[in-house]
Amino acid sequence: MRFFRLAIILCLALGATACSKFARYDGPEVTQVVVNKGARQMYLLHNSEVLKAYEVGLGFAPIGNKFVEGDGRTPEGDYLIDRRNPNSEFYLSIGIDYPRLEDIEEARALGQPPGGDIFIHGRPYKNRKGGQDWTAGCIAVTNREMREIYAMVKNGTPIRINP
């Protein structure tokens, strides 16, 4: 009887964990995230080793660097993962420290704000099956993939976004 109770408690605990949107990760540290916009690919790296690769969606105007708010482009360059949002409208999200000073100066030279709130995130229900490039400039993956990424990528991780 004691064994039966223990088995039920264990099953309930494992079931609750399996239903959580927060995954666990105990593998090698992700030392860099690389996004290749043209190929619509994102790689999580440990030094030079690719740990995971994902197909991604980008901003609704995916070609070219982001310069101003509302242009629908995903920024290009070297940034850092700097924040997390477990209650994101887009399932889970991790923030990219855009805009940096040079981004602000470029936008200011054009007489416009640079925009902001650039994230790697999942898909809201309305975009769960939608087209590839639909964000306002963010990097989108499936919700299942976002659970992995959220667990693997820590704040302070460098991210390079290539054309």
PDB file of N, CA, C and O in Angstrom, residues 10-48:
ATOM      1  N   LEU A  10       4.379  10.191  -7.169  1.00  0.00           N
ATOM      2  CA  LEU A  10       5.409  10.394  -8.178  1.00  0.00           C
ATOM      3  C   LEU A  10       4.788  10.677  -9.545  1.00  0.00           C
ATOM      4  O   LEU A  10       5.209  11.585 -10.249  1.00  0.00           O
ATOM      5  N   CYS A  11       3.771   9.932  -9.919  1.00  0.00           N
ATOM      6  CA  CYS A  11       3.095  10.145 -11.207  1.00  0.00           C
ATOM      7  C   CYS A  11       2.455  11.518 -11.276  1.00  0.00           C
ATOM      8  O   CYS A  11       2.541  12.213 -12.293  1.00  0.00           O
ATOM      9  N   LEU A  12       1.814  11.938 -10.197  1.00  0.00           N
ATOM     10  CA  LEU A  12       1.191  13.261 -10.174  1.00  0.00           C
ATOM     11  C   LEU A  12       2.242  14.357 -10.298  1.00  0.00           C
ATOM     12  O   LEU A  12       2.058  15.332 -11.028  1.00  0.00           O
ATOM     13  N   ALA A  13       3.350  14.209  -9.608  1.00  0.00           N
ATOM     14  CA  ALA A  13       4.428  15.202  -9.669  1.00  0.00           C
ATOM     15  C   ALA A  13       5.015  15.277 -11.068  1.00  0.00           C
ATOM     16  O   ALA A  13       5.231  16.357 -11.609  1.00  0.00           O
ATOM     17  N   LEU A  14       5.260  14.148 -11.683  1.00  0.00           N
ATOM     18  CA  LEU A  14       5.804  14.139 -13.036  1.00  0.00           C
ATOM     19  C   LEU A  14       4.797  14.696 -14.031  1.00  0.00           C
ATOM     20  O   LEU A  14       5.167  15.418 -14.956  1.00  0.00           O
ATOM     21  N   GLY A  15       3.553  14.404 -13.853  1.00  0.00           N
ATOM     22  CA  GLY A  15       2.515  14.928 -14.739  1.00  0.00           C
ATOM     23  C   GLY A  15       2.420  16.433 -14.648  1.00  0.00           C
ATOM     24  O   GLY A  15       2.290  17.113 -15.656  1.00  0.00           O
ATOM     25  N   ALA A  16       2.517  16.993 -13.462  1.00  0.00           N
ATOM     26  CA  ALA A  16       2.465  18.445 -13.293  1.00  0.00           C
ATOM     27  C   ALA A  16       3.647  19.107 -13.963  1.00  0.00           C
ATOM     28  O   ALA A  16       3.518  20.152 -14.600  1.00  0.00           O
ATOM     29  N   THR A  17       4.827  18.503 -13.860  1.00  0.00           N
ATOM     30  CA  THR A  17       6.010  19.056 -14.502  1.00  0.00           C
ATOM     31  C   THR A  17       5.871  18.999 -16.008  1.00  0.00           C
ATOM     32  O   THR A  17       6.232  19.927 -16.722  1.00  0.00           O
ATOM     33  N   ALA A  18       5.338  17.910 -16.526  1.00  0.00           N
ATOM     34  CA  ALA A  18       5.199  17.746 -17.970  1.00  0.00           C
ATOM     35  C   ALA A  18       4.238  18.776 -18.558  1.00  0.00           C
ATOM     36  O   ALA A  18       4.367  19.159 -19.708  1.00  0.00           O
ATOM     37  N   CYS A  19       3.266  19.241 -17.778  1.00  0.00           N
ATOM     38  CA  CYS A  19       2.293  20.210 -18.252  1.00  0.00           C
ATOM     39  C   CYS A  19       2.787  21.651 -18.127  1.00  0.00           C
ATOM     40  O   CYS A  19       2.172  22.545 -18.663  1.00  0.00           O
ATOM     41  N   SER A  20       3.874  21.876 -17.420  1.00  0.00           N
ATOM     42  CA  SER A  20       4.392  23.221 -17.204  1.00  0.00           C
ATOM     43  C   SER A  20       5.011  23.772 -18.475  1.00  0.00           C
ATOM     44  O   SER A  20       5.580  23.042 -19.274  1.00  0.00           O
ATOM     45  N   LYS A  21       4.915  25.088 -18.648  1.00  0.00           N
ATOM     46  CA  LYS A  21       5.579  25.693 -19.797  1.00  0.00           C
ATOM     47  C   LYS A  21       7.051  25.964 -19.508  1.00  0.00           C
ATOM     48  O   LYS A  21       7.777  26.436 -20.373  1.00  0.00           O
ATOM     49  N   PHE A  22       7.506  25.653 -18.307  1.00  0.00           N
ATOM     50  CA  PHE A  22       8.899  25.867 -17.938  1.00  0.00           C
ATOM     51  C   PHE A  22       9.656  24.552 -17.961  1.00  0.00           C
ATOM     52  O   PHE A  22       9.431  23.677 -17.144  1.00  0.00           O
ATOM     53  N   ALA A  23      10.528  24.424 -18.937  1.00  0.00           N
ATOM     54  CA  ALA A  23      11.337  23.214 -19.086  1.00  0.00           C
ATOM     55  C   ALA A  23      12.603  23.345 -18.243  1.00  0.00           C
ATOM     56  O   ALA A  23      12.984  24.435 -17.826  1.00  0.00           O
ATOM     57  N   ARG A  24      13.255  22.211 -18.031  1.00  0.00           N
ATOM     58  CA  ARG A  24      14.550  22.180 -17.331  1.00  0.00           C
ATOM     59  C   ARG A  24      15.634  21.839 -18.357  1.00  0.00           C
ATOM     60  O   ARG A  24      15.376  21.118 -19.307  1.00  0.00           O
ATOM     61  N   TYR A  25      16.819  22.360 -18.089  1.00  0.00           N
ATOM     62  CA  TYR A  25      17.943  22.058 -18.972  1.00  0.00           C
ATOM     63  C   TYR A  25      19.196  21.909 -18.138  1.00  0.00           C
ATOM     64  O   TYR A  25      19.528  22.795 -17.365  1.00  0.00           O
ATOM     65  N   ASP A  26      19.892  20.777 -18.272  1.00  0.00           N
ATOM     66  CA  ASP A  26      21.153  20.583 -17.552  1.00  0.00           C
ATOM     67  C   ASP A  26      22.309  20.256 -18.494  1.00  0.00           C
ATOM     68  O   ASP A  26      23.257  19.636 -18.076  1.00  0.00           O
ATOM     69  N   GLY A  27      22.221  20.658 -19.735  1.00  0.00           N
ATOM     70  CA  GLY A  27      23.283  20.371 -20.694  1.00  0.00           C
ATOM     71  C   GLY A  27      24.350  21.451 -20.694  1.00  0.00           C
ATOM     72  O   GLY A  27      24.410  22.291 -19.796  1.00  0.00           O
ATOM     73  N   PRO A  28      25.175  21.438 -21.727  1.00  0.00           N
ATOM     74  CA  PRO A  28      26.236  22.443 -21.840  1.00  0.00           C
ATOM     75  C   PRO A  28      25.651  23.859 -21.898  1.00  0.00           C
ATOM     76  O   PRO A  28      24.570  24.076 -22.444  1.00  0.00           O
ATOM     77  N   GLU A  29      26.391  24.815 -21.372  1.00  0.00           N
ATOM     78  CA  GLU A  29      25.960  26.212 -21.359  1.00  0.00           C
ATOM     79  C   GLU A  29      25.865  26.745 -22.785  1.00  0.00           C
ATOM     80  O   GLU A  29      26.735  26.490 -23.619  1.00  0.00           O
ATOM     81  N   VAL A  30      24.803  27.487 -23.064  1.00  0.00           N
ATOM     82  CA  VAL A  30      24.701  28.192 -24.333  1.00  0.00           C
ATOM     83  C   VAL A  30      25.563  29.443 -24.206  1.00  0.00           C
ATOM     84  O   VAL A  30      25.292  30.310 -23.377  1.00  0.00           O
ATOM     85  N   THR A  31      26.629  29.515 -25.015  1.00  0.00           N
ATOM     86  CA  THR A  31      27.564  30.633 -24.929  1.00  0.00           C
ATOM     87  C   THR A  31      27.279  31.706 -25.976  1.00  0.00           C
ATOM     88  O   THR A  31      27.793  32.811 -25.863  1.00  0.00           O
ATOM     89  N   GLN A  32      26.475  31.375 -26.991  1.00  0.00           N
ATOM     90  CA  GLN A  32      26.101  32.358 -28.001  1.00  0.00           C
ATOM     91  C   GLN A  32      24.877  31.870 -28.765  1.00  0.00           C
ATOM     92  O   GLN A  32      24.700  30.666 -28.977  1.00  0.00           O
ATOM     93  N   VAL A  33      24.058  32.832 -29.170  1.00  0.00           N
ATOM     94  CA  VAL A  33      22.936  32.576 -30.078  1.00  0.00           C
ATOM     95  C   VAL A  33      23.301  33.256 -31.395  1.00  0.00           C
ATOM     96  O   VAL A  33      23.767  34.398 -31.401  1.00  0.00           O
ATOM     97  N   VAL A  34      23.121  32.546 -32.502  1.00  0.00           N
ATOM     98  CA  VAL A  34      23.381  33.112 -33.827  1.00  0.00           C
ATOM     99  C   VAL A  34      22.109  32.971 -34.655  1.00  0.00           C
ATOM    100  O   VAL A  34      21.532  31.875 -34.734  1.00  0.00           O
ATOM    101  N   VAL A  35      21.690  34.068 -35.258  1.00  0.00           N
ATOM    102  CA  VAL A  35      20.532  34.077 -36.151  1.00  0.00           C
ATOM    103  C   VAL A  35      21.017  34.467 -37.538  1.00  0.00           C
ATOM    104  O   VAL A  35      21.689  35.495 -37.696  1.00  0.00           O
ATOM    105  N   ASN A  36      20.716  33.649 -38.516  1.00  0.00           N
ATOM    106  CA  ASN A  36      20.986  33.967 -39.917  1.00  0.00           C
ATOM    107  C   ASN A  36      19.645  34.268 -40.577  1.00  0.00           C
ATOM    108  O   ASN A  36      18.876  33.354 -40.892  1.00  0.00           O
ATOM    109  N   LYS A  37      19.362  35.569 -40.726  1.00  0.00           N
ATOM    110  CA  LYS A  37      18.051  35.993 -41.208  1.00  0.00           C
ATOM    111  C   LYS A  37      17.731  35.435 -42.589  1.00  0.00           C
ATOM    112  O   LYS A  37      16.621  34.965 -42.826  1.00  0.00           O
ATOM    113  N   GLY A  38      18.687  35.490 -43.514  1.00  0.00           N
ATOM    114  CA  GLY A  38      18.444  35.037 -44.875  1.00  0.00           C
ATOM    115  C   GLY A  38      18.031  33.580 -44.951  1.00  0.00           C
ATOM    116  O   GLY A  38      17.186  33.198 -45.750  1.00  0.00           O
ATOM    117  N   ALA A  39      18.625  32.751 -44.087  1.00  0.00           N
ATOM    118  CA  ALA A  39      18.310  31.315 -44.060  1.00  0.00           C
ATOM    119  C   ALA A  39      17.155  31.004 -43.111  1.00  0.00           C
ATOM    120  O   ALA A  39      16.712  29.860 -43.036  1.00  0.00           O
ATOM    121  N   ARG A  40      16.681  32.011 -42.358  1.00  0.00           N
ATOM    122  CA  ARG A  40      15.626  31.821 -41.350  1.00  0.00           C
ATOM    123  C   ARG A  40      16.026  30.727 -40.356  1.00  0.00           C
ATOM    124  O   ARG A  40      15.242  29.848 -40.028  1.00  0.00           O
ATOM    125  N   GLN A  41      17.271  30.799 -39.881  1.00  0.00           N
ATOM    126  CA  GLN A  41      17.798  29.800 -38.944  1.00  0.00           C
ATOM    127  C   GLN A  41      18.359  30.483 -37.704  1.00  0.00           C
ATOM    128  O   GLN A  41      18.970  31.557 -37.799  1.00  0.00           O
ATOM    129  N   MET A  42      18.173  29.836 -36.560  1.00  0.00           N
ATOM    130  CA  MET A  42      18.766  30.278 -35.304  1.00  0.00           C
ATOM    131  C   MET A  42      19.501  29.096 -34.701  1.00  0.00           C
ATOM    132  O   MET A  42      18.991  27.979 -34.690  1.00  0.00           O
ATOM    133  N   TYR A  43      20.694  29.351 -34.191  1.00  0.00           N
ATOM    134  CA  TYR A  43      21.534  28.316 -33.600  1.00  0.00           C
ATOM    135  C   TYR A  43      21.881  28.690 -32.165  1.00  0.00           C
ATOM    136  O   TYR A  43      22.268  29.829 -31.895  1.00  0.00           O
ATOM    137  N   LEU A  44      21.767  27.724 -31.275  1.00  0.00           N
ATOM    138  CA  LEU A  44      22.246  27.877 -29.908  1.00  0.00           C
ATOM    139  C   LEU A  44      23.577  27.151 -29.849  1.00  0.00           C
ATOM    140  O   LEU A  44      23.660  25.953 -30.127  1.00  0.00           O
ATOM    141  N   LEU A  45      24.636  27.875 -29.496  1.00  0.00           N
ATOM    142  CA  LEU A  45      25.987  27.327 -29.526  1.00  0.00           C
ATOM    143  C   LEU A  45      26.583  27.204 -28.130  1.00  0.00           C
ATOM    144  O   LEU A  45      26.345  28.046 -27.262  1.00  0.00           O
ATOM    145  N   HIS A  46      27.396  26.176 -27.961  1.00  0.00           N
ATOM    146  CA  HIS A  46      28.312  26.081 -26.826  1.00  0.00           C
ATOM    147  C   HIS A  46      29.692  26.183 -27.454  1.00  0.00           C
ATOM    148  O   HIS A  46      30.142  25.249 -28.127  1.00  0.00           O
ATOM    149  N   ASN A  47      30.325  27.344 -27.288  1.00  0.00           N
ATOM    150  CA  ASN A  47      31.556  27.671 -28.003  1.00  0.00           C
ATOM    151  C   ASN A  47      31.282  27.540 -29.497  1.00  0.00           C
ATOM    152  O   ASN A  47      30.427  28.242 -30.005  1.00  0.00           O
ATOM    153  N   SER A  48      31.918  26.621 -30.218  1.00  0.00           N
ATOM    154  CA  SER A  48      31.659  26.497 -31.658  1.00  0.00           C
ATOM    155  C   SER A  48      30.728  25.329 -31.985  1.00  0.00           C
ATOM    156  O   SER A  48      30.407  25.095 -33.152  1.00  0.00           O
TER     157      SER A  48
END
